[in-house]
CSV table of C-alpha atoms in Angstrom, one decimal:
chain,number,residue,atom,x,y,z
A,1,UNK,CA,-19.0,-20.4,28.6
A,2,UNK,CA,-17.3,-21.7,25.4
A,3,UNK,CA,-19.5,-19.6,23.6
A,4,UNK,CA,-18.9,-15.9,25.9
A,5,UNK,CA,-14.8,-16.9,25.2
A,6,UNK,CA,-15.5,-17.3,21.7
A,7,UNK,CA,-17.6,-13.7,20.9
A,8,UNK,CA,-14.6,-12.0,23.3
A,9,UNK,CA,-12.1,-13.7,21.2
A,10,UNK,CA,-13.6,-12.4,18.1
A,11,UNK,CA,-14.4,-9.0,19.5
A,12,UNK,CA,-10.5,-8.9,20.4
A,13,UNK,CA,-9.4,-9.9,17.1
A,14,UNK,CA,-12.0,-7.3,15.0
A,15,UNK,CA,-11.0,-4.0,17.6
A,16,UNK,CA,-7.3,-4.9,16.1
A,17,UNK,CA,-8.0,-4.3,12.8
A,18,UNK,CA,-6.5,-0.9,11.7
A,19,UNK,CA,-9.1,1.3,10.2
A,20,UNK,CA,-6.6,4.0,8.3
A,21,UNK,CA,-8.0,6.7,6.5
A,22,UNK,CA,-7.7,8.2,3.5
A,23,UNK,CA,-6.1,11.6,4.6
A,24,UNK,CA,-2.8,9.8,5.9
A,25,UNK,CA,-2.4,7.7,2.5
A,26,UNK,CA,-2.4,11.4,0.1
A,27,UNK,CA,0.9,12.4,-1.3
A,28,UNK,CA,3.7,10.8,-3.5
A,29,UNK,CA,5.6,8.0,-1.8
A,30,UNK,CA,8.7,6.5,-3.2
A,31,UNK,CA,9.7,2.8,-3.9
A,32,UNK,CA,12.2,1.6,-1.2
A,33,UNK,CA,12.2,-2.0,-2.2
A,34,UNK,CA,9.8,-4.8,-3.1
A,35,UNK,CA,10.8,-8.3,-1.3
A,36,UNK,CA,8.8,-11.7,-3.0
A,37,UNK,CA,7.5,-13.3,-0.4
A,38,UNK,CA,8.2,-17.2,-1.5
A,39,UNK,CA,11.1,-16.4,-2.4
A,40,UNK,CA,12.9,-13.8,-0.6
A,41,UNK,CA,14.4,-12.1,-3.4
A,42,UNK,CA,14.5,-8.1,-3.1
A,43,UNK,CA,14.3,-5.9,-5.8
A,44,UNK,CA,15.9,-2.0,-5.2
A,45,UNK,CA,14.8,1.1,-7.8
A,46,UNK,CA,17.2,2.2,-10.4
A,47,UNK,CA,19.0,5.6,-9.4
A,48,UNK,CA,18.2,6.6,-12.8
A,49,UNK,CA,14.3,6.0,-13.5
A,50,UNK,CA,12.6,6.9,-9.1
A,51,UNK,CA,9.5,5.1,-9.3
A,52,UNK,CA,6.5,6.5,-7.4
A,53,UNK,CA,3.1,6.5,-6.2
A,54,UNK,CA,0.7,9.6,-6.0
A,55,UNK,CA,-2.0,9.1,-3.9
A,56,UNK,CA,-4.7,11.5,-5.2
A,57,UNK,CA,-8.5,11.6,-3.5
A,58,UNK,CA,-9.9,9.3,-5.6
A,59,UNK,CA,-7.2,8.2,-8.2
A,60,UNK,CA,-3.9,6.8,-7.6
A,61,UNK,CA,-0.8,7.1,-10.3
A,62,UNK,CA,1.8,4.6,-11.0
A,63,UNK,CA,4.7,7.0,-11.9
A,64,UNK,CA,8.3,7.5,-12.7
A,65,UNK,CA,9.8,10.5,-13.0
A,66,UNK,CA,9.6,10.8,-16.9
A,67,UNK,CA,6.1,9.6,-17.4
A,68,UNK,CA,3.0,7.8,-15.4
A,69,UNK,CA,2.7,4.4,-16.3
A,70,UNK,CA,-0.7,3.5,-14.6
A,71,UNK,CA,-3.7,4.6,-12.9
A,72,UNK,CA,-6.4,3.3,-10.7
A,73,UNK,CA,-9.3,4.9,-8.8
A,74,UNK,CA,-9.2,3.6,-5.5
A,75,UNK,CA,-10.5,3.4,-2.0
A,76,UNK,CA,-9.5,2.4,1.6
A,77,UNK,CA,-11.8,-0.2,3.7
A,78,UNK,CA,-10.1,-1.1,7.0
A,79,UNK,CA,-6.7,-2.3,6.7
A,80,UNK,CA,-6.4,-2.7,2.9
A,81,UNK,CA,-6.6,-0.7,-0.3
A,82,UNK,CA,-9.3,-1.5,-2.7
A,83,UNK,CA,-8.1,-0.8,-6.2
A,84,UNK,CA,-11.0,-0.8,-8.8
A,85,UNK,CA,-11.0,-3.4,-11.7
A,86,UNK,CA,-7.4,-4.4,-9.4
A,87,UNK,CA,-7.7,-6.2,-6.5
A,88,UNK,CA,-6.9,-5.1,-3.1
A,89,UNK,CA,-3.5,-4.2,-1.3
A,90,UNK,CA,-3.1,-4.9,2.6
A,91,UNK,CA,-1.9,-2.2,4.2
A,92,UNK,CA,1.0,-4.0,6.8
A,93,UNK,CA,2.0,-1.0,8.0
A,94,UNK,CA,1.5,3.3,7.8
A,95,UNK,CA,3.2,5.5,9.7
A,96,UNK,CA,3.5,9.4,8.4
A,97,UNK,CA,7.2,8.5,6.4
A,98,UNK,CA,6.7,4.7,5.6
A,99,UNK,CA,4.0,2.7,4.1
A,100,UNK,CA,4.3,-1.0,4.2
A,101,UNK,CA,2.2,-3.1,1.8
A,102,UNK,CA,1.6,-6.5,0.8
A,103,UNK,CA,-0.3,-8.3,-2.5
A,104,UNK,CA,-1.3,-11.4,-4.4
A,105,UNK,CA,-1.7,-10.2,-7.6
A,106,UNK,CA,1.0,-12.5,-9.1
A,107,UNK,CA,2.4,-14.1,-6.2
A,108,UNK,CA,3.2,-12.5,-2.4
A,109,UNK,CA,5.1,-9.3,-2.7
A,110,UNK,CA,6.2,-6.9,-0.3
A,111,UNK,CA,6.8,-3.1,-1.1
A,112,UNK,CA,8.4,-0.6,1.2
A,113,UNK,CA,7.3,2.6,0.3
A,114,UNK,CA,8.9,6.3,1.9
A,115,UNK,CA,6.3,9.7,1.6
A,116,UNK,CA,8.5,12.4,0.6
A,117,UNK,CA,7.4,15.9,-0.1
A,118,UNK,CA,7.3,17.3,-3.8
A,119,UNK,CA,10.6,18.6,-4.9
């Protein structure tokens, strides 16, 4: 019985894992803040330099609106995005306006990110 519980358990967690896709991740979204997670300190863009991420089919561009400061070919798996030679970025939350991630790469961050058309 122990065992049944256990594979319906596990069953129940896997079907809640989101499986996004690519199509709903293309576009430029905005920086709306980045929040460290230890520490709780939040961290709004300047008025005067929008950052930016353009998600491209197979290569997304760090970018402000003056230049593009990085780039990274990339891939979604599941619930996270997997960033070549990078790491991956959980995706917390995606709805068509808002994209909510969170990373490791030098400690728990947060950002908040808003999709906005091209201007």
């Amino acid at each position: 019985m122990k065992h049944i519980l256990g594979i319906l358990l596990a069953c129940a967690i896997l079907g809640c894992t989101q499986n996004h896709k690519k199509k709903a991740l293309l576009g430029n979204w905005y920086f709306v803040s980045s929040t460290d997670m230890e520490t709780g300190a939040v961290e709004l863009p300047e008025h005067d330099n929008e950052e930016f991420v353009r998600f491209g089919p197979d290569s997304l561009y760090l970018m402000s609106q003056s230049d593009t400061i990085n780039y990274f070919a990339w891939r979604i798996k599941g619930d996270s995005i997997l960033l070549n030679e990078f790491g991956a970025v959980y995706i917390k939350a995606l709805t068509k306006d808002q994209l909510i991630v969170e990373y490791d790469f030098f400690g728990m961050m947060r950002l908040e990110l808003t999709k906005r058309k091209n201007p």
